[in-house]
Amino acid sequence: MGKIARDQHLPAIAADAGLVLAATSSPNSPGVEGVPHFRTLEALLAEAEVDAVALCSSPQVRYGLAATAIAAGKHVFLEKPPGATLSEVAALEALAGAAGVTLFASWHSRYAAGVEPARAWLAGKRILGGRIVWREDVRHWHPGQAWIWEAGGLGVFDPGINALSIATRIWPRPLFLESATLSLPANRAAPIAADLTLRDATGTAMTMDLDWRQTGTQTWDITVETDGGMLALSSGGAVFTVPGETRHDEDREYPGLYRRFAELVEAGTSDVDIAPFRLVADAFLRGQRETVEAFED
């Protein structure tokens, strides 16, 4: 019941006629007036009638919570990133399959209004190259969140994985990491900035500039150069621009996620796409580290 739960999950659930917020759980934060609240997930599962659980905890503790919910026969919605490691997510997928419940690794940025139009527009084009610039102010978006600077917290890849979730959705071919430089503050275990070069099997490159030290205007842009002109996705994927056309539709990321989750539960299937997470893991595996000045929140 932290910031993302209150800002995004609760409004999306409330707006969907097919969903009911049956209970909440948090060891420290209060619940919602009129809704049963429990300090632990185990207590919630023992006392509340629920069909599914949305886990909005930090990724370092996500596996244990998800495994507990799956063992209780509940469908599970995982906030991004889906876990602290790829192995954890693979284990959860196997547990969900054995239990016959749905597991959904959600990527909210894929549900931004411009993403599917971008995917469709690029499908018939020859891609010449692409660039991601994802720069924001960590003090504004993650104030006092110490977990994000710890091992497994991802640092600047917490927002950066949103860009990668879009890139892996719209790019017609699989992307892999060629090189990376990670900038780690002297007093932190996770990077505050990163530069990546990705390529696909044809050798076409997409570069990525991540930085958490941006002040003023925030930048969440992806551009792709093609033989038919340039595609631009800005404002995190909400604004779609190609030659002769610009679209800017309303925010529908989290409502889209919950619709998808409900569809998966109804169909008895799971959706556990780890392509964005795999690229982040590759950056930590292969990237060069550089130490930069200490960061104080």
PDB file of C-alpha atoms in Angstrom:
ATOM      1  CA  MET A   1       0.000   0.000   0.000  1.00  0.00           C
ATOM      2  CA  GLY A   2       2.717   2.402  -1.029  1.00  0.00           C
ATOM      3  CA  LYS A   3       2.787   5.213  -3.568  1.00  0.00           C
ATOM      4  CA  ILE A   4       2.236   3.138  -6.727  1.00  0.00           C
ATOM      5  CA  ALA A   5      -0.660   1.236  -5.154  1.00  0.00           C
ATOM      6  CA  ARG A   6      -2.438   4.427  -4.128  1.00  0.00           C
ATOM      7  CA  ASP A   7      -1.618   6.463  -7.235  1.00  0.00           C
ATOM      8  CA  GLN A   8      -2.366   3.812  -9.863  1.00  0.00           C
ATOM      9  CA  HIS A   9      -3.715   0.459  -8.680  1.00  0.00           C
ATOM     10  CA  LEU A  10      -6.565   1.641  -6.452  1.00  0.00           C
ATOM     11  CA  PRO A  11      -8.030   4.055  -9.061  1.00  0.00           C
ATOM     12  CA  ALA A  12      -7.759   1.402 -11.806  1.00  0.00           C
ATOM     13  CA  ILE A  13      -9.531  -1.206  -9.679  1.00  0.00           C
ATOM     14  CA  ALA A  14     -12.226   1.270  -8.638  1.00  0.00           C
ATOM     15  CA  ALA A  15     -12.900   2.213 -12.283  1.00  0.00           C
ATOM     16  CA  ASP A  16     -13.384  -1.391 -13.452  1.00  0.00           C
ATOM     17  CA  ALA A  17     -16.894  -2.770 -12.926  1.00  0.00           C
ATOM     18  CA  GLY A  18     -15.559  -6.318 -13.018  1.00  0.00           C
ATOM     19  CA  LEU A  19     -13.194  -5.843 -10.079  1.00  0.00           C
ATOM     20  CA  VAL A  20     -13.757  -5.313  -6.355  1.00  0.00           C
ATOM     21  CA  LEU A  21     -11.080  -4.268  -3.855  1.00  0.00           C
ATOM     22  CA  ALA A  22     -11.739  -6.978  -1.261  1.00  0.00           C
ATOM     23  CA  ALA A  23      -8.836  -6.399   1.145  1.00  0.00           C
ATOM     24  CA  THR A  24      -5.438  -4.756   1.489  1.00  0.00           C
ATOM     25  CA  SER A  25      -2.214  -5.715   3.231  1.00  0.00           C
ATOM     26  CA  SER A  26       0.793  -3.699   4.361  1.00  0.00           C
ATOM     27  CA  PRO A  27       3.100  -4.003   7.384  1.00  0.00           C
ATOM     28  CA  ASN A  28       3.445  -0.243   7.804  1.00  0.00           C
ATOM     29  CA  SER A  29       0.960   1.709   5.692  1.00  0.00           C
ATOM     30  CA  PRO A  30      -2.736   2.098   6.552  1.00  0.00           C
ATOM     31  CA  GLY A  31      -5.444   0.625   4.389  1.00  0.00           C
ATOM     32  CA  VAL A  32      -8.528   2.137   2.755  1.00  0.00           C
ATOM     33  CA  GLU A  33     -11.549   3.202   4.754  1.00  0.00           C
ATOM     34  CA  GLY A  34     -14.248   0.551   4.660  1.00  0.00           C
ATOM     35  CA  VAL A  35     -11.957  -2.182   3.268  1.00  0.00           C
ATOM     36  CA  PRO A  36     -10.495  -4.947   5.500  1.00  0.00           C
ATOM     37  CA  HIS A  37      -6.773  -4.367   6.099  1.00  0.00           C
ATOM     38  CA  PHE A  38      -4.127  -6.782   7.347  1.00  0.00           C
ATOM     39  CA  ARG A  39      -0.492  -6.387   8.386  1.00  0.00           C
ATOM     40  CA  THR A  40       0.601  -9.524   6.512  1.00  0.00           C
ATOM     41  CA  LEU A  41      -0.405 -11.302   3.342  1.00  0.00           C
ATOM     42  CA  GLU A  42      -0.755 -14.529   5.299  1.00  0.00           C
ATOM     43  CA  ALA A  43      -3.383 -12.930   7.545  1.00  0.00           C
ATOM     44  CA  LEU A  44      -5.224 -11.537   4.529  1.00  0.00           C
ATOM     45  CA  LEU A  45      -5.310 -14.920   2.815  1.00  0.00           C
ATOM     46  CA  ALA A  46      -6.516 -16.625   5.993  1.00  0.00           C
ATOM     47  CA  GLU A  47      -9.351 -14.192   6.722  1.00  0.00           C
ATOM     48  CA  ALA A  48     -10.429 -12.389   3.528  1.00  0.00           C
ATOM     49  CA  GLU A  49     -12.272 -13.787   0.518  1.00  0.00           C
ATOM     50  CA  VAL A  50     -10.168 -12.912  -2.520  1.00  0.00           C
ATOM     51  CA  ASP A  51      -9.678 -14.427  -5.968  1.00  0.00           C
ATOM     52  CA  ALA A  52      -6.497 -12.593  -6.933  1.00  0.00           C
ATOM     53  CA  VAL A  53      -3.649 -10.607  -5.424  1.00  0.00           C
ATOM     54  CA  ALA A  54      -1.819  -7.594  -6.880  1.00  0.00           C
ATOM     55  CA  LEU A  55       1.693  -7.334  -5.431  1.00  0.00           C
ATOM     56  CA  CYS A  56       3.084  -3.794  -5.261  1.00  0.00           C
ATOM     57  CA  SER A  57       5.948  -4.483  -2.863  1.00  0.00           C
ATOM     58  CA  SER A  58       9.611  -3.817  -3.584  1.00  0.00           C
ATOM     59  CA  PRO A  59      11.028  -6.536  -5.877  1.00  0.00           C
ATOM     60  CA  GLN A  60      13.422  -7.885  -3.244  1.00  0.00           C
ATOM     61  CA  VAL A  61      10.524  -9.452  -1.291  1.00  0.00           C
ATOM     62  CA  ARG A  62       8.179 -10.173  -4.184  1.00  0.00           C
ATOM     63  CA  TYR A  63       9.027 -13.859  -4.629  1.00  0.00           C
ATOM     64  CA  GLY A  64       7.972 -14.956  -1.143  1.00  0.00           C
ATOM     65  CA  LEU A  65       4.699 -13.047  -1.344  1.00  0.00           C
ATOM     66  CA  ALA A  66       3.874 -14.375  -4.802  1.00  0.00           C
ATOM     67  CA  ALA A  67       4.705 -17.951  -3.855  1.00  0.00           C
ATOM     68  CA  THR A  68       2.473 -17.665  -0.777  1.00  0.00           C
ATOM     69  CA  ALA A  69      -0.442 -16.365  -2.862  1.00  0.00           C
ATOM     70  CA  ILE A  70       0.013 -19.051  -5.522  1.00  0.00           C
ATOM     71  CA  ALA A  71       0.125 -21.779  -2.850  1.00  0.00           C
ATOM     72  CA  ALA A  72      -3.227 -20.440  -1.602  1.00  0.00           C
ATOM     73  CA  GLY A  73      -4.673 -20.835  -5.110  1.00  0.00           C
ATOM     74  CA  LYS A  74      -4.791 -17.139  -5.946  1.00  0.00           C
ATOM     75  CA  HIS A  75      -4.122 -15.484  -9.284  1.00  0.00           C
ATOM     76  CA  VAL A  76      -1.174 -13.064  -9.047  1.00  0.00           C
ATOM     77  CA  PHE A  77      -0.510  -9.685 -10.655  1.00  0.00           C
ATOM     78  CA  LEU A  78       3.150  -8.620 -10.344  1.00  0.00           C
ATOM     79  CA  GLU A  79       4.127  -4.960 -10.458  1.00  0.00           C
ATOM     80  CA  LYS A  80       7.214  -4.297 -12.521  1.00  0.00           C
ATOM     81  CA  PRO A  81       9.890  -5.526 -12.314  1.00  0.00           C
ATOM     82  CA  PRO A  82       8.373  -8.956 -11.720  1.00  0.00           C
ATOM     83  CA  GLY A  83      11.066  -9.983  -9.224  1.00  0.00           C
ATOM     84  CA  ALA A  84      14.571  -9.372  -8.000  1.00  0.00           C
ATOM     85  CA  THR A  85      16.084 -12.014 -10.301  1.00  0.00           C
ATOM     86  CA  LEU A  86      15.232 -13.871 -13.491  1.00  0.00           C
ATOM     87  CA  SER A  87      15.450 -17.178 -11.630  1.00  0.00           C
ATOM     88  CA  GLU A  88      12.753 -16.075  -9.196  1.00  0.00           C
ATOM     89  CA  VAL A  89      10.372 -15.203 -12.003  1.00  0.00           C
ATOM     90  CA  ALA A  90      11.001 -18.523 -13.750  1.00  0.00           C
ATOM     91  CA  ALA A  91      10.290 -20.342 -10.489  1.00  0.00           C
ATOM     92  CA  LEU A  92       7.048 -18.400  -9.979  1.00  0.00           C
ATOM     93  CA  GLU A  93       5.930 -19.199 -13.526  1.00  0.00           C
ATOM     94  CA  ALA A  94       6.461 -22.900 -12.839  1.00  0.00           C
ATOM     95  CA  LEU A  95       4.595 -22.682  -9.517  1.00  0.00           C
ATOM     96  CA  ALA A  96       1.647 -20.906 -11.139  1.00  0.00           C
ATOM     97  CA  GLY A  97       1.503 -23.471 -13.927  1.00  0.00           C
ATOM     98  CA  ALA A  98       1.492 -26.358 -11.457  1.00  0.00           C
ATOM     99  CA  ALA A  99      -1.199 -24.687  -9.329  1.00  0.00           C
ATOM    100  CA  GLY A 100      -3.392 -23.823 -12.318  1.00  0.00           C
ATOM    101  CA  VAL A 101      -3.509 -20.103 -11.535  1.00  0.00           C
ATOM    102  CA  THR A 102      -2.714 -17.015 -13.600  1.00  0.00           C
ATOM    103  CA  LEU A 103       0.593 -15.179 -13.219  1.00  0.00           C
ATOM    104  CA  PHE A 104       0.839 -11.771 -14.883  1.00  0.00           C
ATOM    105  CA  ALA A 105       4.166  -9.941 -15.153  1.00  0.00           C
ATOM    106  CA  SER A 106       2.861  -6.452 -15.856  1.00  0.00           C
ATOM    107  CA  TRP A 107       4.617  -3.746 -17.883  1.00  0.00           C
ATOM    108  CA  HIS A 108       2.493  -0.628 -17.533  1.00  0.00           C
ATOM    109  CA  SER A 109       4.316   1.448 -20.149  1.00  0.00           C
ATOM    110  CA  ARG A 110       3.338  -1.051 -22.855  1.00  0.00           C
ATOM    111  CA  TYR A 111      -0.241   0.108 -22.331  1.00  0.00           C
ATOM    112  CA  ALA A 112       0.519   3.760 -23.078  1.00  0.00           C
ATOM    113  CA  ALA A 113      -1.683   5.060 -25.884  1.00  0.00           C
ATOM    114  CA  GLY A 114       1.024   5.296 -28.546  1.00  0.00           C
ATOM    115  CA  VAL A 115       2.658   1.908 -28.143  1.00  0.00           C
ATOM    116  CA  GLU A 116       0.395  -0.305 -30.242  1.00  0.00           C
ATOM    117  CA  PRO A 117       0.113   2.285 -33.049  1.00  0.00           C
ATOM    118  CA  ALA A 118       3.925   2.449 -33.043  1.00  0.00           C
ATOM    119  CA  ARG A 119       4.234  -1.332 -33.231  1.00  0.00           C
ATOM    120  CA  ALA A 120       1.827  -1.446 -36.180  1.00  0.00           C
ATOM    121  CA  TRP A 121       3.526   1.438 -38.006  1.00  0.00           C
ATOM    122  CA  LEU A 122       7.014  -0.072 -37.657  1.00  0.00           C
ATOM    123  CA  ALA A 123       5.943  -3.539 -38.808  1.00  0.00           C
ATOM    124  CA  GLY A 124       6.204  -2.647 -42.489  1.00  0.00           C
ATOM    125  CA  LYS A 125       9.284  -0.429 -42.309  1.00  0.00           C
ATOM    126  CA  ARG A 126      13.028  -0.945 -42.649  1.00  0.00           C
ATOM    127  CA  ILE A 127      14.491   0.294 -39.388  1.00  0.00           C
ATOM    128  CA  LEU A 128      17.703   2.297 -39.593  1.00  0.00           C
ATOM    129  CA  GLY A 129      18.262   2.916 -35.881  1.00  0.00           C
ATOM    130  CA  GLY A 130      16.668   4.039 -32.652  1.00  0.00           C
ATOM    131  CA  ARG A 131      17.332   6.029 -29.490  1.00  0.00           C
ATOM    132  CA  ILE A 132      15.874   6.095 -25.977  1.00  0.00           C
ATOM    133  CA  VAL A 133      16.321   9.139 -23.745  1.00  0.00           C
ATOM    134  CA  TRP A 134      14.778   8.513 -20.313  1.00  0.00           C
ATOM    135  CA  ARG A 135      15.813  11.218 -17.855  1.00  0.00           C
ATOM    136  CA  GLU A 136      14.007  12.138 -14.653  1.00  0.00           C
ATOM    137  CA  ASP A 137      14.488  13.524 -11.154  1.00  0.00           C
ATOM    138  CA  VAL A 138      14.765  10.679  -8.635  1.00  0.00           C
ATOM    139  CA  ARG A 139      14.080  13.040  -5.742  1.00  0.00           C
ATOM    140  CA  HIS A 140      10.674  13.819  -7.229  1.00  0.00           C
ATOM    141  CA  TRP A 141       9.608  10.314  -8.245  1.00  0.00           C
ATOM    142  CA  HIS A 142      11.218   8.171  -5.545  1.00  0.00           C
ATOM    143  CA  PRO A 143      11.707  10.334  -2.445  1.00  0.00           C
ATOM    144  CA  GLY A 144      13.099   8.444   0.527  1.00  0.00           C
ATOM    145  CA  GLN A 145      12.800   5.017  -1.113  1.00  0.00           C
ATOM    146  CA  ALA A 146      15.996   3.421   0.153  1.00  0.00           C
ATOM    147  CA  TRP A 147      15.158   0.000  -1.304  1.00  0.00           C
ATOM    148  CA  ILE A 148      15.578   1.297  -4.837  1.00  0.00           C
ATOM    149  CA  TRP A 149      19.290   1.957  -4.192  1.00  0.00           C
ATOM    150  CA  GLU A 150      19.924  -1.500  -2.727  1.00  0.00           C
ATOM    151  CA  ALA A 151      21.004  -4.634  -4.600  1.00  0.00           C
ATOM    152  CA  GLY A 152      17.958  -5.834  -6.523  1.00  0.00           C
ATOM    153  CA  GLY A 153      16.335  -2.397  -6.454  1.00  0.00           C
ATOM    154  CA  LEU A 154      17.613  -1.641  -9.999  1.00  0.00           C
ATOM    155  CA  GLY A 155      18.385   2.046  -9.430  1.00  0.00           C
ATOM    156  CA  VAL A 156      17.847   4.052 -12.612  1.00  0.00           C
ATOM    157  CA  PHE A 157      16.670   0.878 -14.348  1.00  0.00           C
ATOM    158  CA  ASP A 158      13.474   1.036 -12.287  1.00  0.00           C
ATOM    159  CA  PRO A 159      12.175   3.672 -14.728  1.00  0.00           C
ATOM    160  CA  GLY A 160      14.524   2.520 -17.480  1.00  0.00           C
ATOM    161  CA  ILE A 161      12.857  -0.880 -17.643  1.00  0.00           C
ATOM    162  CA  ASN A 162       9.673   0.957 -18.650  1.00  0.00           C
ATOM    163  CA  ALA A 163      11.434   2.214 -21.768  1.00  0.00           C
ATOM    164  CA  LEU A 164      12.787  -1.268 -22.458  1.00  0.00           C
ATOM    165  CA  SER A 165       9.289  -2.722 -22.113  1.00  0.00           C
ATOM    166  CA  ILE A 166       8.161  -0.390 -24.906  1.00  0.00           C
ATOM    167  CA  ALA A 167      11.228  -1.017 -27.067  1.00  0.00           C
ATOM    168  CA  THR A 168      10.870  -4.802 -26.859  1.00  0.00           C
ATOM    169  CA  ARG A 169       7.197  -4.467 -27.782  1.00  0.00           C
ATOM    170  CA  ILE A 170       7.515  -2.205 -30.821  1.00  0.00           C
ATOM    171  CA  TRP A 171      10.844  -3.383 -32.309  1.00  0.00           C
ATOM    172  CA  PRO A 172      10.119  -6.046 -34.960  1.00  0.00           C
ATOM    173  CA  ARG A 173      13.075  -8.243 -33.989  1.00  0.00           C
ATOM    174  CA  PRO A 174      14.551  -9.321 -30.630  1.00  0.00           C
ATOM    175  CA  LEU A 175      17.069  -6.893 -29.123  1.00  0.00           C
ATOM    176  CA  PHE A 176      20.231  -7.866 -27.283  1.00  0.00           C
ATOM    177  CA  LEU A 177      22.779  -5.890 -25.290  1.00  0.00           C
ATOM    178  CA  GLU A 178      26.048  -4.996 -26.986  1.00  0.00           C
ATOM    179  CA  SER A 179      27.585  -2.709 -24.347  1.00  0.00           C
ATOM    180  CA  ALA A 180      26.708  -0.701 -21.249  1.00  0.00           C
ATOM    181  CA  THR A 181      28.228   1.752 -18.802  1.00  0.00           C
ATOM    182  CA  LEU A 182      26.650   1.999 -15.351  1.00  0.00           C
ATOM    183  CA  SER A 183      27.279   5.055 -13.159  1.00  0.00           C
ATOM    184  CA  LEU A 184      27.055   4.167  -9.464  1.00  0.00           C
ATOM    185  CA  PRO A 185      27.133   6.803  -6.710  1.00  0.00           C
ATOM    186  CA  ALA A 186      29.978   6.207  -4.272  1.00  0.00           C
ATOM    187  CA  ASN A 187      27.488   5.492  -1.468  1.00  0.00           C
ATOM    188  CA  ARG A 188      24.929   3.371  -3.368  1.00  0.00           C
ATOM    189  CA  ALA A 189      24.686  -0.188  -4.684  1.00  0.00           C
ATOM    190  CA  ALA A 190      22.561   0.643  -7.746  1.00  0.00           C
ATOM    191  CA  PRO A 191      23.245   3.001 -10.683  1.00  0.00           C
ATOM    192  CA  ILE A 192      22.006   6.577 -10.941  1.00  0.00           C
ATOM    193  CA  ALA A 193      22.695   6.696 -14.700  1.00  0.00           C
ATOM    194  CA  ALA A 194      23.454   4.307 -17.551  1.00  0.00           C
ATOM    195  CA  ASP A 195      24.309   4.297 -21.259  1.00  0.00           C
ATOM    196  CA  LEU A 196      23.432   1.219 -23.313  1.00  0.00           C
ATOM    197  CA  THR A 197      23.826   0.063 -26.885  1.00  0.00           C
ATOM    198  CA  LEU A 198      21.359  -2.574 -28.049  1.00  0.00           C
ATOM    199  CA  ARG A 199      21.316  -4.352 -31.411  1.00  0.00           C
ATOM    200  CA  ASP A 200      19.080  -6.791 -33.232  1.00  0.00           C
ATOM    201  CA  ALA A 201      20.086  -9.737 -35.398  1.00  0.00           C
ATOM    202  CA  THR A 202      20.510  -7.483 -38.454  1.00  0.00           C
ATOM    203  CA  GLY A 203      22.990  -5.258 -36.575  1.00  0.00           C
ATOM    204  CA  THR A 204      20.585  -2.318 -36.322  1.00  0.00           C
ATOM    205  CA  ALA A 205      21.287  -0.355 -33.145  1.00  0.00           C
ATOM    206  CA  MET A 206      19.180   1.292 -30.493  1.00  0.00           C
ATOM    207  CA  THR A 207      21.046   3.441 -27.968  1.00  0.00           C
ATOM    208  CA  MET A 208      19.757   4.268 -24.498  1.00  0.00           C
ATOM    209  CA  ASP A 209      20.496   7.246 -22.234  1.00  0.00           C
ATOM    210  CA  LEU A 210      19.224   6.846 -18.664  1.00  0.00           C
ATOM    211  CA  ASP A 211      19.771   9.452 -15.966  1.00  0.00           C
ATOM    212  CA  TRP A 212      18.136  10.121 -12.607  1.00  0.00           C
ATOM    213  CA  ARG A 213      19.801  13.505 -12.115  1.00  0.00           C
ATOM    214  CA  GLN A 214      17.536  15.465 -14.457  1.00  0.00           C
ATOM    215  CA  THR A 215      15.843  18.554 -13.030  1.00  0.00           C
ATOM    216  CA  GLY A 216      13.193  20.723 -14.644  1.00  0.00           C
ATOM    217  CA  THR A 217      11.462  19.161 -17.647  1.00  0.00           C
ATOM    218  CA  GLN A 218      11.437  15.365 -17.490  1.00  0.00           C
ATOM    219  CA  THR A 219      12.265  13.349 -20.618  1.00  0.00           C
ATOM    220  CA  TRP A 220      10.724  10.006 -21.583  1.00  0.00           C
ATOM    221  CA  ASP A 221      11.295   9.741 -25.347  1.00  0.00           C
ATOM    222  CA  ILE A 222      11.891   6.983 -27.895  1.00  0.00           C
ATOM    223  CA  THR A 223      12.711   7.721 -31.544  1.00  0.00           C
ATOM    224  CA  VAL A 224      13.092   5.234 -34.389  1.00  0.00           C
ATOM    225  CA  GLU A 225      14.474   6.198 -37.805  1.00  0.00           C
ATOM    226  CA  THR A 226      13.041   4.192 -40.721  1.00  0.00           C
ATOM    227  CA  ASP A 227      12.948   4.234 -44.504  1.00  0.00           C
ATOM    228  CA  GLY A 228       9.508   5.826 -44.137  1.00  0.00           C
ATOM    229  CA  GLY A 229      10.597   8.640 -41.822  1.00  0.00           C
ATOM    230  CA  MET A 230      10.912   9.005 -38.052  1.00  0.00           C
ATOM    231  CA  LEU A 231       8.652   7.602 -35.402  1.00  0.00           C
ATOM    232  CA  ALA A 232       8.619   9.401 -32.037  1.00  0.00           C
ATOM    233  CA  LEU A 233       7.032   8.210 -28.817  1.00  0.00           C
ATOM    234  CA  SER A 234       7.161  10.919 -26.159  1.00  0.00           C
ATOM    235  CA  SER A 235       5.757  11.450 -22.665  1.00  0.00           C
ATOM    236  CA  GLY A 236       6.467   7.815 -21.872  1.00  0.00           C
ATOM    237  CA  GLY A 237       4.627   6.505 -24.905  1.00  0.00           C
ATOM    238  CA  ALA A 238       1.484   8.639 -24.580  1.00  0.00           C
ATOM    239  CA  VAL A 239       2.260  10.797 -27.620  1.00  0.00           C
ATOM    240  CA  PHE A 240       2.686   9.056 -30.990  1.00  0.00           C
ATOM    241  CA  THR A 241       4.188  11.023 -33.888  1.00  0.00           C
ATOM    242  CA  VAL A 242       4.995   9.897 -37.423  1.00  0.00           C
ATOM    243  CA  PRO A 243       5.225  11.938 -40.640  1.00  0.00           C
ATOM    244  CA  GLY A 244       1.890  13.697 -41.081  1.00  0.00           C
ATOM    245  CA  GLU A 245       0.288  12.452 -37.867  1.00  0.00           C
ATOM    246  CA  THR A 246       0.389  13.084 -34.106  1.00  0.00           C
ATOM    247  CA  ARG A 247      -1.847  11.413 -31.506  1.00  0.00           C
ATOM    248  CA  HIS A 248      -2.110  12.107 -27.789  1.00  0.00           C
ATOM    249  CA  ASP A 249      -4.750  10.035 -26.023  1.00  0.00           C
ATOM    250  CA  GLU A 250      -5.699   9.832 -22.364  1.00  0.00           C
ATOM    251  CA  ASP A 251      -3.673   7.892 -19.794  1.00  0.00           C
ATOM    252  CA  ARG A 252      -4.867   4.278 -19.810  1.00  0.00           C
ATOM    253  CA  GLU A 253      -1.879   2.291 -18.643  1.00  0.00           C
ATOM    254  CA  TYR A 254      -3.130   0.769 -15.399  1.00  0.00           C
ATOM    255  CA  PRO A 255      -6.750   0.321 -16.526  1.00  0.00           C
ATOM    256  CA  GLY A 256      -5.267  -1.553 -19.502  1.00  0.00           C
ATOM    257  CA  LEU A 257      -3.187  -3.740 -17.211  1.00  0.00           C
ATOM    258  CA  TYR A 258      -6.193  -4.737 -15.136  1.00  0.00           C
ATOM    259  CA  ARG A 259      -8.261  -5.504 -18.232  1.00  0.00           C
ATOM    260  CA  ARG A 260      -5.447  -7.737 -19.438  1.00  0.00           C
ATOM    261  CA  PHE A 261      -5.200  -9.456 -16.043  1.00  0.00           C
ATOM    262  CA  ALA A 262      -8.946 -10.154 -16.010  1.00  0.00           C
ATOM    263  CA  GLU A 263      -8.741 -11.571 -19.545  1.00  0.00           C
ATOM    264  CA  LEU A 264      -5.898 -13.888 -18.545  1.00  0.00           C
ATOM    265  CA  VAL A 265      -7.790 -15.137 -15.484  1.00  0.00           C
ATOM    266  CA  GLU A 266     -10.906 -15.732 -17.580  1.00  0.00           C
ATOM    267  CA  ALA A 267      -8.885 -17.648 -20.178  1.00  0.00           C
ATOM    268  CA  GLY A 268      -6.927 -19.632 -17.577  1.00  0.00           C
ATOM    269  CA  THR A 269      -3.555 -18.526 -18.958  1.00  0.00           C
ATOM    270  CA  SER A 270      -0.515 -16.538 -17.830  1.00  0.00           C
ATOM    271  CA  ASP A 271       1.606 -13.752 -19.345  1.00  0.00           C
ATOM    272  CA  VAL A 272       5.179 -13.699 -18.071  1.00  0.00           C
ATOM    273  CA  ASP A 273       7.236 -11.827 -20.667  1.00  0.00           C
ATOM    274  CA  ILE A 274      10.692 -11.205 -19.223  1.00  0.00           C
ATOM    275  CA  ALA A 275      12.328  -9.590 -22.290  1.00  0.00           C
ATOM    276  CA  PRO A 276      12.723  -6.133 -20.645  1.00  0.00           C
ATOM    277  CA  PHE A 277      14.032  -7.675 -17.412  1.00  0.00           C
ATOM    278  CA  ARG A 278      16.497  -9.849 -19.329  1.00  0.00           C
ATOM    279  CA  LEU A 279      18.061  -6.779 -20.973  1.00  0.00           C
ATOM    280  CA  VAL A 280      18.481  -5.114 -17.576  1.00  0.00           C
ATOM    281  CA  ALA A 281      20.106  -8.264 -16.212  1.00  0.00           C
ATOM    282  CA  ASP A 282      22.439  -8.304 -19.221  1.00  0.00           C
ATOM    283  CA  ALA A 283      23.411  -4.696 -18.521  1.00  0.00           C
ATOM    284  CA  PHE A 284      24.367  -5.598 -14.950  1.00  0.00           C
ATOM    285  CA  LEU A 285      26.168  -8.726 -16.178  1.00  0.00           C
ATOM    286  CA  ARG A 286      28.157  -7.132 -18.981  1.00  0.00           C
ATOM    287  CA  GLY A 287      28.204  -3.413 -18.215  1.00  0.00           C
ATOM    288  CA  GLN A 288      31.272  -1.482 -17.127  1.00  0.00           C
ATOM    289  CA  ARG A 289      30.972   0.298 -13.776  1.00  0.00           C
ATOM    290  CA  GLU A 290      32.101   3.813 -13.018  1.00  0.00           C
ATOM    291  CA  THR A 291      31.906   5.534  -9.633  1.00  0.00           C
ATOM    292  CA  VAL A 292      30.340   8.982  -9.522  1.00  0.00           C
ATOM    293  CA  GLU A 293      29.711  11.436  -6.687  1.00  0.00           C
ATOM    294  CA  ALA A 294      27.701  10.255  -3.717  1.00  0.00           C
ATOM    295  CA  PHE A 295      23.950  10.753  -3.788  1.00  0.00           C
ATOM    296  CA  GLU A 296      21.988  12.044  -0.797  1.00  0.00           C
ATOM    297  CA  ASP A 297      18.201  11.998  -0.897  1.00  0.00           C
TER     298      ASP A 297
END
